[in-house]
mmCIF file of C-alpha atoms in Angstrom:
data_model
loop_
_atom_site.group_PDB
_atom_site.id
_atom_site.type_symbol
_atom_site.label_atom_id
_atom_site.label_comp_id
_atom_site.label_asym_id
_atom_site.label_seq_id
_atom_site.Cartn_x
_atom_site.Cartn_y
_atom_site.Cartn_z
ATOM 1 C CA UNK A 1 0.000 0.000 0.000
ATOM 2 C CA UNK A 2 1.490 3.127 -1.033
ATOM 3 C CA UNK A 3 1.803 5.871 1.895
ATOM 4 C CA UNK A 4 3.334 9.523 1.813
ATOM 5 C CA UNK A 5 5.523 9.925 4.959
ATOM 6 C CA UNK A 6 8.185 12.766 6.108
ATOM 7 C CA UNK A 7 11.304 11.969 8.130
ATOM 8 C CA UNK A 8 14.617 12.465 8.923
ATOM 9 C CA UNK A 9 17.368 10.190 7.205
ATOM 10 C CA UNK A 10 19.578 8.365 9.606
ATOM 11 C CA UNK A 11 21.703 6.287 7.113
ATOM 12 C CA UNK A 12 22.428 4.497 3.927
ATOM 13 C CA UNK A 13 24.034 1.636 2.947
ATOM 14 C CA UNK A 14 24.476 -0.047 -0.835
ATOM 15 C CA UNK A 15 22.252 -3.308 -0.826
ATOM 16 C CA UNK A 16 22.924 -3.814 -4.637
ATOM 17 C CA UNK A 17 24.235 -2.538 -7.760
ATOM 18 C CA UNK A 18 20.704 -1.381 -8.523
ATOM 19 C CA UNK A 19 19.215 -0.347 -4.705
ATOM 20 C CA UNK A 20 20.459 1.160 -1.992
ATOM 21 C CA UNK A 21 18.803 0.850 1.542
ATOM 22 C CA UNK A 22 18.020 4.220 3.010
ATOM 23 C CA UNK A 23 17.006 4.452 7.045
ATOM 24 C CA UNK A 24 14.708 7.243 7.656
ATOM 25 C CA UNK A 25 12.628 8.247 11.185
ATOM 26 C CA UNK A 26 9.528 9.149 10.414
ATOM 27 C CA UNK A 27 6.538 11.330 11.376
ATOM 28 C CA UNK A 28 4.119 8.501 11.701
ATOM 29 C CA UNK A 29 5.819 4.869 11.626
ATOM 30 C CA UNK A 30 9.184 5.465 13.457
ATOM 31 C CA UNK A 31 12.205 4.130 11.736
ATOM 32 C CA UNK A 32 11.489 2.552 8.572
ATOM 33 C CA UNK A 33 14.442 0.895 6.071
ATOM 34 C CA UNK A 34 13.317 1.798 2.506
ATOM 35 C CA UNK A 35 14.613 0.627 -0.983
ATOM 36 C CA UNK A 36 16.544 3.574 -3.487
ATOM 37 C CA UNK A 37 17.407 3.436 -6.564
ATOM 38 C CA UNK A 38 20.936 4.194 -7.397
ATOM 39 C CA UNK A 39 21.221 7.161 -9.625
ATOM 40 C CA UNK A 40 22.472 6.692 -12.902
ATOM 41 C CA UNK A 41 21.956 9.702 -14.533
ATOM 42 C CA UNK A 42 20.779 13.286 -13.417
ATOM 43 C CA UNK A 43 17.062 12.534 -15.082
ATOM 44 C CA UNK A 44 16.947 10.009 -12.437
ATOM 45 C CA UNK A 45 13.223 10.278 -11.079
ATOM 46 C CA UNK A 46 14.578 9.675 -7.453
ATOM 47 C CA UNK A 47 18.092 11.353 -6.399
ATOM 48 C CA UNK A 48 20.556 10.544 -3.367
ATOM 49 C CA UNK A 49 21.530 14.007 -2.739
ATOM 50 C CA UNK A 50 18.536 13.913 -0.735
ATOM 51 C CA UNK A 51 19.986 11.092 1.645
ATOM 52 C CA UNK A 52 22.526 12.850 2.942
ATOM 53 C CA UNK A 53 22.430 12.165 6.989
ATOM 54 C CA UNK A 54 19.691 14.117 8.620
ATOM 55 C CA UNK A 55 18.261 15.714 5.373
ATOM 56 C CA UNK A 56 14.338 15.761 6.057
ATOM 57 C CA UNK A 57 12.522 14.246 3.488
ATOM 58 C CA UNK A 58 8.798 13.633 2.208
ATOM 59 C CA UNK A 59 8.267 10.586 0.445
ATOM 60 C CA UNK A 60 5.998 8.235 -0.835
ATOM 61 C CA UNK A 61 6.507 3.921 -0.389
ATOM 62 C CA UNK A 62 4.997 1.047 -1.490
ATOM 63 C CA UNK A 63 4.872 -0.327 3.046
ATOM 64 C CA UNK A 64 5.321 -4.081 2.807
ATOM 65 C CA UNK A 65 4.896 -5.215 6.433
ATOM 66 C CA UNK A 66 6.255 -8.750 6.101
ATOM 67 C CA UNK A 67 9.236 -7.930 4.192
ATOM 68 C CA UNK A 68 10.782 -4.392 6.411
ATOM 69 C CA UNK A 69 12.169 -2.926 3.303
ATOM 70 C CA UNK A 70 9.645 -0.269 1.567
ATOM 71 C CA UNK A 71 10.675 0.703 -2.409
ATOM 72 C CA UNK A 72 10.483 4.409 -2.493
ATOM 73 C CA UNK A 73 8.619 5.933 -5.591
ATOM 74 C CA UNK A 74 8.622 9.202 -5.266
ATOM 75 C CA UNK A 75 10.820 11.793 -2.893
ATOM 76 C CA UNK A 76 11.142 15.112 -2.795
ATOM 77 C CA UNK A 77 13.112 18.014 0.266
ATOM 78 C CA UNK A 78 10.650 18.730 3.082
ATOM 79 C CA UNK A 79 12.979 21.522 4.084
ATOM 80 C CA UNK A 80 15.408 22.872 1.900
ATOM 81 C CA UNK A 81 18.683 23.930 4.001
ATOM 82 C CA UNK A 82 20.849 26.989 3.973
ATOM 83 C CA UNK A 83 23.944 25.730 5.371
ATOM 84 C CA UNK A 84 23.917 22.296 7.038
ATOM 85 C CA UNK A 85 25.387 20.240 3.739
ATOM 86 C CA UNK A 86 27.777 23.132 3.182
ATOM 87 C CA UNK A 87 29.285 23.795 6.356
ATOM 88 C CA UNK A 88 32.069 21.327 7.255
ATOM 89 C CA UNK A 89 31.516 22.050 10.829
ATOM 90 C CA UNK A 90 27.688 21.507 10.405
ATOM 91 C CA UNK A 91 28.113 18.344 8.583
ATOM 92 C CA UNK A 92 30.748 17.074 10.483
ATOM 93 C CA UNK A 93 28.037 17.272 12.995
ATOM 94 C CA UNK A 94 25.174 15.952 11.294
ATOM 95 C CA UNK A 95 27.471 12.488 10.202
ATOM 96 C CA UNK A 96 28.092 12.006 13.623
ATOM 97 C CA UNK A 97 24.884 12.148 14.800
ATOM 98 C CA UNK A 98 23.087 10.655 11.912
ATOM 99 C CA UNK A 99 25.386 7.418 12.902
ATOM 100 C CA UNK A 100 24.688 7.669 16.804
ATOM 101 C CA UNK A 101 20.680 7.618 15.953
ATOM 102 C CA UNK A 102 20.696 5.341 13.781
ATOM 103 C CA UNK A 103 22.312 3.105 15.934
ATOM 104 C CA UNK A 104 19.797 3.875 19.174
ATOM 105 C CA UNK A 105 16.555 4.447 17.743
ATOM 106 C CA UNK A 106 15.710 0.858 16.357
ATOM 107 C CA UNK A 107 11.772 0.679 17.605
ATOM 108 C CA UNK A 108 9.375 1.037 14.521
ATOM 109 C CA UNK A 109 6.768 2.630 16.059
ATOM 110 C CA UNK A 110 5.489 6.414 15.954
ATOM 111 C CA UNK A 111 7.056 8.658 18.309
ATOM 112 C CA UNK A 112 5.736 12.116 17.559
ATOM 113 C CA UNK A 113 7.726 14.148 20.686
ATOM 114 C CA UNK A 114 10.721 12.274 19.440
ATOM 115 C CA UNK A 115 9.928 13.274 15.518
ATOM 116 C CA UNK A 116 9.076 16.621 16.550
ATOM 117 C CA UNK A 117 12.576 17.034 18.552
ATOM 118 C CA UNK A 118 14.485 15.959 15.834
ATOM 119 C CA UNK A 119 13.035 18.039 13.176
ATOM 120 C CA UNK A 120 13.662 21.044 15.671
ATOM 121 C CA UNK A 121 17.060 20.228 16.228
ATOM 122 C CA UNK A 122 18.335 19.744 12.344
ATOM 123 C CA UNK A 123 16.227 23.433 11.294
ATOM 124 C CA UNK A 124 17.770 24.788 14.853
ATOM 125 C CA UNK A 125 21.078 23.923 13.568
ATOM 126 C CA UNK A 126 21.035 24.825 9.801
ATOM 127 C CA UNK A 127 19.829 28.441 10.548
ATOM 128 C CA UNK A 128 21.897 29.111 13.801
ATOM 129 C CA UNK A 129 25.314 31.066 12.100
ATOM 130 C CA UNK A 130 27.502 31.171 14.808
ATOM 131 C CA UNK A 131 27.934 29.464 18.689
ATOM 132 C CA UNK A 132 27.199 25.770 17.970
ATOM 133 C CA UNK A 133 29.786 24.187 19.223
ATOM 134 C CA UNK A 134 28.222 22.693 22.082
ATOM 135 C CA UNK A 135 24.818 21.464 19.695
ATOM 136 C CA UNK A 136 26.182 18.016 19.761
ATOM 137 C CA UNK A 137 26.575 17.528 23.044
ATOM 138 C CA UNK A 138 23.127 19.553 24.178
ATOM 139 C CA UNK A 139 21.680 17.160 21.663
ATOM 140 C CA UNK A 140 22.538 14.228 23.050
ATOM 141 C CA UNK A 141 21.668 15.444 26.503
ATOM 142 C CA UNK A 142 18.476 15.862 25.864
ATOM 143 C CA UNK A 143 17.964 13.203 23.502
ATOM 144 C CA UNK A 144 17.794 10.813 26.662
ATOM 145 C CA UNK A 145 14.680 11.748 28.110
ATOM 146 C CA UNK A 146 13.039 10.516 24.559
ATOM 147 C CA UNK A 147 15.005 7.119 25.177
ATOM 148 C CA UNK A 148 14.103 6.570 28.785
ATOM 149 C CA UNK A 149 17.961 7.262 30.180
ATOM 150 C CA UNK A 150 17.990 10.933 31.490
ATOM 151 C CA UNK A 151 20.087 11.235 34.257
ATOM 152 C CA UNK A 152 18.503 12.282 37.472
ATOM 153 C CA UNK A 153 20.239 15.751 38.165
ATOM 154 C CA UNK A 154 18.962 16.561 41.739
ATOM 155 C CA UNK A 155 21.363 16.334 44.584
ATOM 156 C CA UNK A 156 24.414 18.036 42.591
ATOM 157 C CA UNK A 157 26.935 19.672 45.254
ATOM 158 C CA UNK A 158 30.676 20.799 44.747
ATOM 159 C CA UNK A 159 33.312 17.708 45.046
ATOM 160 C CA UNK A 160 30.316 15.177 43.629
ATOM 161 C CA UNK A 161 31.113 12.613 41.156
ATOM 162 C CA UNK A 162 28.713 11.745 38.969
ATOM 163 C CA UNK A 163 27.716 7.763 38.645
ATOM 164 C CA UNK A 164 27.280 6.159 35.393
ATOM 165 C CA UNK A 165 25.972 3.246 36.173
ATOM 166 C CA UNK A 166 22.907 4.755 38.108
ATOM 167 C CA UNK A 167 22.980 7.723 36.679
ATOM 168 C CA UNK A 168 23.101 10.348 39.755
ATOM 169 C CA UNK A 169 25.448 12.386 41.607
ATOM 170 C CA UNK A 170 27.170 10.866 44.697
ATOM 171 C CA UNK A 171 29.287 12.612 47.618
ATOM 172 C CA UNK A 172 31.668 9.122 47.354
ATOM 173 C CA UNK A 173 33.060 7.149 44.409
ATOM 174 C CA UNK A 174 31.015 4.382 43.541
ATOM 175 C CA UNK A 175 32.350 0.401 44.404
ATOM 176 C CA UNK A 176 31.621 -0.358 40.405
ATOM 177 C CA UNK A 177 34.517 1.872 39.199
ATOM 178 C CA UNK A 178 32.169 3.530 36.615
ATOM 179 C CA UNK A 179 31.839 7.100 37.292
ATOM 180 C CA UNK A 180 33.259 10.625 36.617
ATOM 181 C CA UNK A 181 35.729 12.465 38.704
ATOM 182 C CA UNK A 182 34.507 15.693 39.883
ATOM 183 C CA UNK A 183 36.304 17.928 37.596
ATOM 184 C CA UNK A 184 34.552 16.520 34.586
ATOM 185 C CA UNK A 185 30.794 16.351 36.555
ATOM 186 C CA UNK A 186 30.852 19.943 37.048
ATOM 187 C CA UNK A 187 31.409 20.297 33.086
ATOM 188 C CA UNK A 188 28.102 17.342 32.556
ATOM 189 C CA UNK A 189 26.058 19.276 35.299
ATOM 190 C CA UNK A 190 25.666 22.385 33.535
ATOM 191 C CA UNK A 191 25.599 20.841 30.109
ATOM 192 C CA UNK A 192 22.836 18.993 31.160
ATOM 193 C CA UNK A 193 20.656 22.149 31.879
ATOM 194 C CA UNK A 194 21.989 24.139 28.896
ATOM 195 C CA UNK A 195 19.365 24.450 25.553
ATOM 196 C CA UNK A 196 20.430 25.573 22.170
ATOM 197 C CA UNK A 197 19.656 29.138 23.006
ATOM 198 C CA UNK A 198 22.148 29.629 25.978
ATOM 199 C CA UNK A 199 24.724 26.560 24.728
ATOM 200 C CA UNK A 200 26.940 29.871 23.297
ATOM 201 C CA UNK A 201 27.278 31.157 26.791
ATOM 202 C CA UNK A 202 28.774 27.899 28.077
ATOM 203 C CA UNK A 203 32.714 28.579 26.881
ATOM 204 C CA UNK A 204 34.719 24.834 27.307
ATOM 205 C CA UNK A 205 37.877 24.035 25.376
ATOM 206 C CA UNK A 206 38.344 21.556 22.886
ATOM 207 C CA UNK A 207 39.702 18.894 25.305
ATOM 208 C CA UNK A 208 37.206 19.386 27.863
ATOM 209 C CA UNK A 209 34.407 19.346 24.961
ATOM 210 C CA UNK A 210 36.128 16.433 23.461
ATOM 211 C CA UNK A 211 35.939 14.331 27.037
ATOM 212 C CA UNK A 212 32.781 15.374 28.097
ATOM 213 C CA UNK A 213 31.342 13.908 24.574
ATOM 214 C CA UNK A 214 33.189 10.685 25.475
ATOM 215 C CA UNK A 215 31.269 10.278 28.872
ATOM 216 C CA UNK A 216 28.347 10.987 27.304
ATOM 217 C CA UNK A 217 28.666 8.197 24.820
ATOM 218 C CA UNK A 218 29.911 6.150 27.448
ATOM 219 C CA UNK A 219 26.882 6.744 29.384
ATOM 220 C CA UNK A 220 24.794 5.450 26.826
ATOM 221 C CA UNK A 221 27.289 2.175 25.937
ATOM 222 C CA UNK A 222 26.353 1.660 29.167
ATOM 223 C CA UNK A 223 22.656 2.124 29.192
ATOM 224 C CA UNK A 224 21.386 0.924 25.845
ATOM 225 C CA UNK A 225 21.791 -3.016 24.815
ATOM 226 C CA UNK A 226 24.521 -3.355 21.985
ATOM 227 C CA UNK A 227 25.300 0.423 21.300
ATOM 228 C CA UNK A 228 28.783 0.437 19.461
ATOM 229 C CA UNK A 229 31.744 2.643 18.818
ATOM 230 C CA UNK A 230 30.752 5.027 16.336
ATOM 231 C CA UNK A 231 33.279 5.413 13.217
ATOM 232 C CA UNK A 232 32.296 9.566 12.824
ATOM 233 C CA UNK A 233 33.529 10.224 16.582
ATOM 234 C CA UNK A 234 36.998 10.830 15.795
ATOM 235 C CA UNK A 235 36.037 12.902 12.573
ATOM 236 C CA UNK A 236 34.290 15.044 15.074
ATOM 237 C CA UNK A 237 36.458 15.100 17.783
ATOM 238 C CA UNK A 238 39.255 16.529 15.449
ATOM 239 C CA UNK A 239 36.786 19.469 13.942
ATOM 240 C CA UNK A 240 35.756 20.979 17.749
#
């Protein structure tokens, strides 16, 4: 059955010479994997420039339930961008974080506060010209309350360390090893109540941005089932 959806494409990987498989997050459905064709030629009724990671698209698909992969016939830009696929920075962001949802948002079912941050977030970043160096990190912050994992922030004092594995701040280091020293739990405690508006006012350096980004990902390694290393963290790390 053929449905017109809009989303936000998380990644895309060559299934043949002919298709390619394109994972989107949609309005409606959640994640859905759909079928491309590979473009031949620029009359090519369906092109990949609007794949690139977190372009948001509007589509139409033949939905085949028992089979999980949905031939696209029809795409077209939802939002046409100003700088994200330009910017090196910008995209150097979006890559990254294309990879790190694709990898964490796996349920196929619709999730409109979820949809609706996302959307937010990429038109938030493509129009904002200067101070978003700390978007990744805000992102991913907040991203956790969507997934379930947001760190309880109440009982933050001076000297605290802050406890992976039950996600809190405690007055003594944790038995389990997994935690952050206090230097670095000051730096998660205020990025934790920072929003893209008042990120800019928030000056770190690139080593502490760099570390705190490495907690954070460790914090969900350890808090979501099979989450992997992510082959655009380095490509990131090296940009801010």
């Amino acid at each position: 059955m053929l449905q017109k959806l809009v989303g936000v494409v998380l990644h895309t990987v060559k299934y043949s010479d002919k298709m390619n498989i394109v994972h989107i997050y949609t309005e409606r459905m959640g994640r859905v994997s759909c079928l491309v064709p590979v473009q031949r030629s620029r009359k090519a009724g369906i092109r990949q420039v609007l794949f690139q990671p977190l372009s948001v698209v509007e589509f139409e698909a033949e939905i085949r339930p028992k089979s999980g992969l949905h031939p696209i016939k029809e795409a077209r830009p939802w939002c046409l961008f100003h700088s994200l696929p330009y910017d090196p920075y910008k995209s150097a962001i979006a890559m990254f974080l294309s990879e790190f949802l694709y990898r964490v948002l796996r349920v196929e079912t619709e999730n409109l506060p979820l949809f609706r941050y996302l959307l937010h977030s990429v038109e938030w970043l493509d129009v904002c010209e200067t101070g978003f160096a700390n978007f990744h990190l805000v992102f991913l912050m907040r991203l956790s309350r969507f997934l379930g994992v947001y760190p309880n922030l109440e009982g933050y004092e001076d000297g605290c360390c802050f406890d992976l594995l039950n996600a809190c701040f405690v007055k003594e280091v944790p038995l389990h090893g997994m935690f952050v020293r206090p230097k670095e739990s000051f730096l998660l405690q205020k990025l934790m109540r920072l929003n893209y508006k008042t990120m800019s006012l928030f000056l770190m350096n690139r080593m502490e941005r760099n570390h705190c980004l490495d907690i954070i990902c460790e914090y969900y390694r350890l808090h979501l089932p099979d989450f992997p290393e992510l082959k655009s963290l380095p490509v990131l790390q090296e940009l801010f």
